[in-house]
Amino acid sequence: MSAALAMDGGPPIRTRLLPYGSHWIDDDDIAAVTATLRSGWLTTGPQVETLERQLAHLTRSTTAVAVSSGTAALHAALFALGIGPGDEVIVPPLTFAASVNCILYRRAIPVFADVDPDTLLLDPACAAARIGACTRAIIAVDYAGQPCDYAALREATGGRPVRLIADACHALGGADGGQPVGTLADLSAFSFHPVKVIAAGEGGAVTTDNPNWARRMQVFRNHGITTETRARQAAGAWFYEMTELGFNFRLSDIHCALAGSQLSKVPAWIRRRQDIAARYDAAFADTDSLRPLRRRPGVSHAFHLYVVRLDTARLRADRNTVFRALRAEGIGVNVHYIPVHLHPYYRRHLSTGPGLCPVAERSYECLLTLPLFPRMSESDVDDVIAAVHKVTGHFRR
Ligand SMILES: *Cc1c(COP(=O)(O)O)cnc(C)c1O
């Protein structure tokens, strides 16, 4: 007989909660930060350019522009394209709110398009159906770390002047057909928030091959001012002009030093994430109440998240009950995401609600994110597998 569930008073699989994600700071990272603290530069110094060159190299893009967060990166990408009041931007709802909020920051109009039921990535046919005379861009989200099919999305634009922005906040280090994330769309936004692929505390960046957009983002992150402090100092000049309404979205040298040190670990960390995902795939292959997301052929998945869908027809429990049961076993499962159009703000301001994106809404009801991060030990992975088998076995119809 199997042990009682922890939520029913039985012994838990783990006594200390295993989080769903966690950063990994080592002595190299600490040395990089302390060297910067001793260098004399705290912000907008040499570490910014070093990080930008390193990120451009990793993603094989021409330019990277470092900014203060992934949210600022998306905001800057929309600014680069000159998107403003009355413009429409297509976006999927199954994402973090920032993917959509950035559109409102530009006083533009978010147009929600549904996701593919098997990958949960923006469905190119749904995006195509939402394109109209005012559409200026599509923000596609590389959900869980899987790059979207940007070739199909480009085809969906039908040759109209609609730009592609990758919200690649989950997908740093991923690739499609050997081409790295960062060059698949016109502009790609990354986040260095600790729960993402690399940690800078806070931070983000945009990569692009377009020098004009890169320049616009460099101005945008610095109040809309055309010369940066260091360039002015080098020229011995006091003169500057503000040509656009920008923000202070700069990333400090301290953050850039940490991000740069972390970035060197990305290839190894992605391999580790992929190995853990492969262990989960094998362990759950015969668990018919769990359905993993479909992987696109030719994709190198960054596995920011390992997401499964519960087949609730095969269980005597809904997602929320399974969630509580796994938490009680010491497994820090999570849910990514409440569809953005169902948040109270969006319902109030854009009059959105249930029925707008039925696939995202239905999927949300059965989504579960399992712990996955490079520092997890094999026995942590064993615990997750044991807890999932225990809980799904208990609730099997
Ligand atoms: C984290 C995240 C963001 C925002 O990044 P921050 O660095 O936290 O501002 C945007 N989009 C997605 C999909 C994210 O997961």
Coordinates of C-alpha atoms and ligand atoms in Angstrom, one line a residue:
M1 CA 0.0 0.0 0.0
S2 CA 1.3 3.5 -0.8
A3 CA 1.9 6.1 1.9
A4 CA -0.9 8.6 2.6
L5 CA -0.6 12.0 0.9
A6 CA 1.2 14.7 3.0
M7 CA -1.9 16.8 2.6
D8 CA -3.9 14.1 4.4
G9 CA -1.4 13.8 7.2
G10 CA 1.0 11.3 5.7
P11 CA 4.8 11.6 5.5
P12 CA 5.9 14.2 2.9
I13 CA 8.5 13.3 0.2
R14 CA 10.6 16.3 1.4
T15 CA 10.5 18.3 4.5
R16 CA 12.1 21.4 3.0
L17 CA 10.3 22.9 0.0
L18 CA 12.1 22.6 -3.3
P19 CA 11.5 25.9 -5.2
Y20 CA 10.4 25.8 -8.9
G21 CA 13.5 27.9 -9.9
S22 CA 16.6 29.3 -8.3
H23 CA 19.6 31.3 -9.2
W24 CA 23.2 30.0 -8.8
I25 CA 25.9 32.5 -7.6
D26 CA 29.5 31.2 -7.3
D27 CA 32.9 32.7 -6.3
D28 CA 33.5 33.8 -9.9
D29 CA 30.4 35.9 -9.8
I30 CA 31.3 37.5 -6.5
A31 CA 34.8 38.2 -7.7
A32 CA 33.4 39.9 -10.8
V33 CA 31.2 42.1 -8.7
T34 CA 33.8 43.0 -6.2
A35 CA 36.3 43.8 -9.0
T36 CA 33.8 46.3 -10.4
L37 CA 33.2 47.8 -7.0
R38 CA 37.0 48.5 -6.8
S39 CA 37.2 49.7 -10.4
G40 CA 35.8 53.2 -9.9
W41 CA 32.8 52.6 -12.2
L42 CA 29.5 52.0 -10.6
T43 CA 27.3 52.7 -13.6
T44 CA 27.6 53.2 -17.4
G45 CA 31.2 52.1 -17.4
P46 CA 33.1 49.4 -19.2
Q47 CA 31.1 46.5 -17.9
V48 CA 28.0 47.6 -19.9
E49 CA 29.9 47.3 -23.2
T50 CA 31.5 44.1 -22.1
L51 CA 28.2 42.5 -21.3
E52 CA 26.6 43.8 -24.5
R53 CA 29.5 42.4 -26.6
Q54 CA 29.3 39.0 -24.8
L55 CA 25.5 38.8 -25.3
A56 CA 25.8 39.8 -29.0
H57 CA 28.4 37.1 -29.4
L58 CA 26.4 34.4 -27.6
T59 CA 23.2 35.2 -29.6
R60 CA 25.2 35.8 -32.9
S61 CA 23.4 39.2 -33.2
T62 CA 25.0 42.5 -34.3
T63 CA 24.1 44.5 -31.2
A64 CA 22.8 44.1 -27.7
V65 CA 21.5 47.0 -25.6
A66 CA 21.5 46.4 -21.8
V67 CA 18.6 47.9 -19.8
S68 CA 17.4 47.7 -16.3
S69 CA 14.9 44.8 -16.7
G70 CA 13.2 42.5 -19.1
T71 CA 10.2 44.8 -18.9
A72 CA 12.3 47.8 -19.9
A73 CA 13.7 45.7 -22.8
L74 CA 10.2 45.1 -24.2
H75 CA 9.4 48.8 -23.7
A76 CA 12.6 49.8 -25.5
A77 CA 11.9 47.4 -28.4
L78 CA 8.5 49.0 -29.0
F79 CA 10.1 52.5 -28.8
A80 CA 12.8 51.4 -31.3
L81 CA 10.0 50.6 -33.8
G82 CA 8.3 54.0 -33.1
I83 CA 5.1 52.4 -31.8
G84 CA 2.8 54.8 -30.2
P85 CA -0.8 55.9 -29.7
G86 CA -3.4 54.1 -31.9
D87 CA -0.9 51.4 -33.1
E88 CA -1.9 47.8 -32.5
V89 CA 0.4 45.1 -31.2
I90 CA -0.5 41.4 -31.3
V91 CA 0.4 39.4 -28.2
P92 CA -0.5 36.0 -26.7
P93 CA -2.2 36.0 -23.3
L94 CA -0.4 33.0 -21.7
T95 CA 2.5 35.1 -20.4
F96 CA 3.7 37.3 -17.7
A97 CA 1.8 40.6 -17.5
A98 CA 4.9 42.6 -18.6
S99 CA 4.7 41.2 -22.2
V100 CA 1.4 43.1 -22.5
N101 CA 1.9 46.0 -20.1
C102 CA 4.8 47.3 -22.3
I103 CA 2.3 48.0 -25.1
L104 CA 0.2 50.2 -22.8
Y105 CA 3.3 52.1 -21.7
R106 CA 3.5 53.2 -25.4
R107 CA -0.2 54.1 -25.3
A108 CA -0.6 51.5 -28.1
I109 CA -3.4 48.8 -28.2
P110 CA -2.8 45.2 -27.2
V111 CA -4.6 42.7 -29.4
F112 CA -4.7 39.3 -27.9
A113 CA -4.2 36.2 -30.1
D114 CA -4.6 32.7 -28.9
V115 CA -1.9 30.0 -28.5
D116 CA -1.4 26.6 -30.1
P117 CA -3.0 23.9 -27.8
D118 CA 0.1 21.6 -28.0
T119 CA 3.0 24.0 -27.7
L120 CA 1.2 27.0 -25.9
L121 CA 3.2 29.3 -28.2
L122 CA 1.4 32.0 -30.2
D123 CA -0.5 30.3 -33.0
P124 CA 0.5 31.9 -36.3
A125 CA -3.0 31.4 -37.7
C126 CA -4.6 33.2 -34.7
A127 CA -2.0 36.0 -35.1
A128 CA -2.8 36.3 -38.9
A129 CA -6.5 36.6 -38.1
R130 CA -5.9 39.6 -35.8
I131 CA -3.7 41.6 -38.2
G132 CA -5.4 44.8 -39.4
A133 CA -4.6 48.2 -40.9
C134 CA -3.2 49.4 -37.5
T135 CA -1.1 46.4 -36.7
R136 CA 2.6 47.4 -36.3
A137 CA 4.2 44.5 -34.4
I138 CA 3.7 41.0 -33.0
I139 CA 5.2 40.2 -29.6
A140 CA 5.7 36.4 -29.5
V141 CA 6.6 34.8 -26.2
D142 CA 9.1 31.9 -26.2
Y143 CA 7.0 30.3 -23.5
A144 CA 8.9 28.0 -21.0
G145 CA 12.0 28.5 -23.1
Q146 CA 10.9 27.1 -26.4
P147 CA 11.5 29.5 -29.4
C148 CA 8.4 30.3 -31.4
D149 CA 8.1 29.5 -35.1
Y150 CA 9.3 32.9 -36.3
A151 CA 9.3 31.9 -39.9
A152 CA 5.6 31.0 -39.7
L153 CA 4.9 34.2 -37.8
R154 CA 6.7 36.2 -40.5
E155 CA 4.6 34.4 -43.2
A156 CA 1.5 35.2 -41.2
T157 CA 2.2 38.9 -41.6
G158 CA 1.7 38.4 -45.4
G159 CA 4.3 40.9 -46.4
R160 CA 2.7 43.7 -44.4
P161 CA 4.9 46.1 -42.4
V162 CA 4.5 44.2 -39.2
R163 CA 7.6 43.7 -37.1
L164 CA 8.4 40.7 -34.9
I165 CA 9.5 41.1 -31.3
A166 CA 10.6 38.0 -29.4
D167 CA 9.8 38.1 -25.7
A168 CA 12.7 35.8 -25.1
C169 CA 12.8 36.3 -21.4
H170 CA 12.5 32.5 -20.9
A171 CA 14.7 31.5 -23.9
L172 CA 18.2 32.8 -23.4
G173 CA 20.6 30.1 -24.7
G174 CA 17.9 28.4 -26.8
A175 CA 18.0 28.0 -30.6
D176 CA 15.9 27.0 -33.6
G177 CA 17.5 25.1 -36.5
G178 CA 20.9 26.0 -35.1
Q179 CA 20.2 29.7 -35.1
P180 CA 20.4 31.2 -31.6
V181 CA 17.5 32.9 -29.8
G182 CA 18.3 36.6 -30.2
T183 CA 18.4 36.6 -34.0
L184 CA 15.1 34.8 -34.8
A185 CA 12.9 38.0 -34.6
D186 CA 13.6 41.6 -35.5
L187 CA 14.2 42.4 -31.9
S188 CA 14.6 40.0 -28.9
A189 CA 14.1 40.9 -25.3
F190 CA 15.8 39.1 -22.4
S191 CA 15.5 39.3 -18.6
F192 CA 18.2 38.8 -16.0
H193 CA 15.8 38.5 -13.1
P194 CA 17.1 35.8 -10.7
V195 CA 14.4 33.2 -11.6
K196 CA 15.3 33.4 -15.3
V197 CA 18.2 31.7 -17.1
I198 CA 20.8 34.1 -15.6
A199 CA 20.7 36.4 -12.6
A200 CA 21.9 40.0 -12.4
G201 CA 19.6 40.9 -9.5
E202 CA 17.5 43.0 -12.0
G203 CA 18.4 43.5 -15.6
G204 CA 17.6 42.9 -19.2
A205 CA 18.7 43.5 -22.8
V206 CA 17.5 43.7 -26.4
T207 CA 19.4 42.2 -29.3
T208 CA 18.9 43.3 -32.9
D209 CA 20.7 43.4 -36.2
N210 CA 19.3 46.9 -37.0
P211 CA 21.8 49.7 -36.0
N212 CA 19.1 52.4 -36.2
W213 CA 16.9 50.6 -33.7
A214 CA 19.9 49.9 -31.4
R215 CA 20.8 53.6 -31.4
R216 CA 17.2 54.5 -30.6
M217 CA 17.2 52.1 -27.6
Q218 CA 20.6 53.5 -26.4
V219 CA 19.0 57.0 -26.3
F220 CA 15.7 55.7 -24.9
R221 CA 17.4 54.1 -21.8
N222 CA 19.2 57.3 -21.0
H223 CA 16.3 59.8 -20.7
G224 CA 16.2 60.4 -24.5
I225 CA 19.6 62.1 -24.3
T226 CA 21.9 61.7 -27.3
T227 CA 25.3 61.5 -25.7
E228 CA 26.2 59.3 -22.8
T229 CA 28.3 60.5 -19.9
R230 CA 31.4 58.5 -20.8
A231 CA 31.4 59.7 -24.4
R232 CA 31.0 63.3 -23.1
Q233 CA 33.8 62.9 -20.6
A234 CA 36.0 61.4 -23.3
A235 CA 35.3 64.5 -25.5
G236 CA 35.7 66.8 -22.5
A237 CA 32.4 68.4 -23.4
W238 CA 29.5 69.5 -21.3
F239 CA 26.9 69.7 -24.1
Y240 CA 24.0 67.3 -24.4
E241 CA 20.6 67.3 -25.9
M242 CA 17.4 65.5 -25.1
T243 CA 15.7 64.5 -28.4
E244 CA 13.1 62.0 -27.3
L245 CA 11.1 61.3 -24.1
G246 CA 13.1 58.5 -22.7
F247 CA 13.5 56.9 -19.3
N248 CA 16.3 56.0 -16.8
F249 CA 16.5 52.4 -17.9
R250 CA 20.2 52.0 -17.6
L251 CA 21.8 48.9 -16.1
S252 CA 24.6 49.6 -13.6
D253 CA 28.2 48.3 -14.0
I254 CA 27.7 46.3 -10.9
H255 CA 24.7 44.5 -12.5
C256 CA 26.5 44.1 -15.8
A257 CA 29.5 42.5 -14.1
L258 CA 27.3 39.9 -12.5
A259 CA 25.3 39.3 -15.7
G260 CA 28.5 38.9 -17.7
S261 CA 29.9 36.4 -15.3
Q262 CA 26.7 34.5 -15.3
L263 CA 26.4 34.6 -19.1
S264 CA 29.6 32.6 -19.5
K265 CA 27.7 29.7 -17.8
V266 CA 24.7 29.7 -20.1
P267 CA 25.7 26.8 -22.5
A268 CA 26.5 24.4 -19.6
W269 CA 23.4 25.5 -17.7
I270 CA 21.1 24.9 -20.7
R271 CA 22.6 21.4 -21.1
R272 CA 21.8 20.7 -17.5
R273 CA 18.3 22.0 -17.9
Q274 CA 17.8 19.8 -20.9
D275 CA 19.1 16.8 -19.0
I276 CA 16.7 17.3 -16.2
A277 CA 13.8 17.8 -18.7
A278 CA 14.8 14.5 -20.3
R279 CA 14.7 12.7 -17.0
Y280 CA 11.2 14.1 -16.4
D281 CA 10.1 13.1 -19.9
A282 CA 11.3 9.6 -19.4
A283 CA 9.8 9.3 -15.9
F284 CA 6.3 10.6 -17.0
A285 CA 6.1 8.9 -20.4
D286 CA 3.7 6.3 -19.0
T287 CA 1.8 8.7 -16.6
D288 CA -1.3 9.2 -18.7
S289 CA -2.7 11.9 -16.5
L290 CA 0.2 14.2 -17.4
R291 CA 0.7 15.6 -20.9
P292 CA 4.0 17.4 -21.6
L293 CA 4.0 20.3 -24.1
R294 CA 4.9 19.4 -27.7
R295 CA 8.5 20.3 -28.7
R296 CA 8.9 21.8 -32.2
P297 CA 11.3 19.8 -34.3
G298 CA 14.8 21.3 -34.7
V299 CA 14.5 23.4 -31.5
S300 CA 17.0 23.6 -28.7
H301 CA 14.8 24.3 -25.8
A302 CA 16.1 26.6 -23.0
F303 CA 13.8 25.0 -20.4
H304 CA 13.3 28.0 -18.2
L305 CA 10.2 26.1 -17.1
Y306 CA 9.1 22.4 -17.3
V307 CA 5.4 22.7 -17.8
V308 CA 2.9 19.8 -17.8
R309 CA -0.8 19.7 -18.4
L310 CA -3.0 17.6 -16.2
D311 CA -5.5 15.4 -18.0
T312 CA -8.2 16.1 -15.4
A313 CA -10.6 13.6 -17.1
R314 CA -8.2 10.9 -15.8
L315 CA -8.0 12.3 -12.3
R316 CA -10.4 12.6 -9.3
A317 CA -8.8 16.1 -8.6
D318 CA -8.5 19.4 -10.3
R319 CA -5.3 21.3 -10.9
N320 CA -5.6 23.3 -7.7
T321 CA -5.9 20.1 -5.6
V322 CA -2.9 18.5 -7.3
F323 CA -1.0 21.8 -6.8
R324 CA -1.8 21.7 -3.0
A325 CA -1.0 18.0 -2.8
L326 CA 2.5 18.5 -4.4
R327 CA 3.2 21.6 -2.3
A328 CA 2.4 19.5 0.8
E329 CA 4.9 16.9 -0.4
G330 CA 7.6 19.6 -0.4
I331 CA 7.6 20.2 -4.2
G332 CA 7.4 23.9 -5.1
V333 CA 5.1 23.6 -8.1
N334 CA 3.8 26.8 -9.7
V335 CA 1.4 27.9 -12.4
H336 CA 2.5 29.9 -15.5
Y337 CA 0.3 31.9 -16.2
I338 CA -3.1 33.4 -15.5
P339 CA -4.0 34.6 -19.0
V340 CA -3.2 38.3 -19.0
H341 CA -6.6 39.3 -20.4
L342 CA -8.3 37.9 -17.3
H343 CA -6.4 40.1 -14.9
P344 CA -8.7 42.7 -13.3
Y345 CA -6.8 45.6 -14.8
Y346 CA -7.2 44.3 -18.3
R347 CA -10.9 43.5 -17.8
R348 CA -11.5 47.0 -16.5
H349 CA -9.5 49.0 -19.1
L350 CA -9.8 46.9 -22.2
S351 CA -13.1 45.1 -21.4
T352 CA -11.5 41.8 -22.0
G353 CA -12.8 38.6 -20.4
P354 CA -13.4 34.9 -20.7
G355 CA -14.0 33.6 -24.3
L356 CA -11.4 35.9 -25.9
C357 CA -8.7 33.3 -26.1
P358 CA -10.3 29.9 -25.3
V359 CA -7.2 27.7 -25.8
A360 CA -5.1 29.8 -23.4
E361 CA -8.0 29.9 -20.9
R362 CA -8.6 26.1 -21.1
S363 CA -4.9 25.3 -20.9
Y364 CA -4.5 27.6 -17.9
E365 CA -6.9 25.4 -15.9
C366 CA -4.7 22.4 -16.1
L367 CA -1.1 23.8 -16.2
L368 CA 1.5 23.0 -13.6
T369 CA 5.2 24.0 -13.6
L370 CA 7.6 21.5 -11.9
P371 CA 10.9 22.5 -10.3
L372 CA 13.8 22.9 -12.8
F373 CA 17.0 24.8 -12.3
P374 CA 20.7 23.9 -12.9
R375 CA 21.7 23.5 -9.3
M376 CA 19.1 20.8 -8.6
S377 CA 20.7 17.6 -7.6
E378 CA 19.8 14.2 -9.0
S379 CA 18.0 13.4 -5.7
D380 CA 16.0 16.6 -6.0
V381 CA 14.9 15.4 -9.4
D382 CA 14.1 12.0 -7.9
D383 CA 11.9 13.7 -5.3
V384 CA 9.9 15.6 -7.9
I385 CA 9.3 12.4 -9.9
A386 CA 8.4 10.4 -6.7
A387 CA 6.0 13.1 -5.6
V388 CA 4.3 13.4 -9.0
H389 CA 3.9 9.6 -9.2
K390 CA 2.6 9.5 -5.6
V391 CA 0.0 12.3 -6.1
T392 CA -1.2 11.4 -9.6
G393 CA -1.4 7.7 -8.5
H394 CA -3.5 8.6 -5.5
F395 CA -6.0 10.6 -7.6
R396 CA -6.1 8.3 -10.6
R397 CA -9.7 7.4 -11.7
Ligands
LIG1 C1 10.2 37.8 -16.5 C2 9.5 38.1 -17.7 C3 9.4 39.4 -18.2 C4 9.9 40.6 -17.4 O1 11.2 40.6 -17.0 P1 11.7 41.4 -15.8 O2 13.2 41.4 -15.9 O3 11.2 40.8 -14.6 O4 11.2 42.8 -16.0 C5 8.7 39.6 -19.4 N1 8.2 38.6 -20.1 C6 8.3 37.3 -19.7 C7 7.7 36.2 -20.5 C8 8.9 37.1 -18.4 O5 8.9 35.8 -18.0

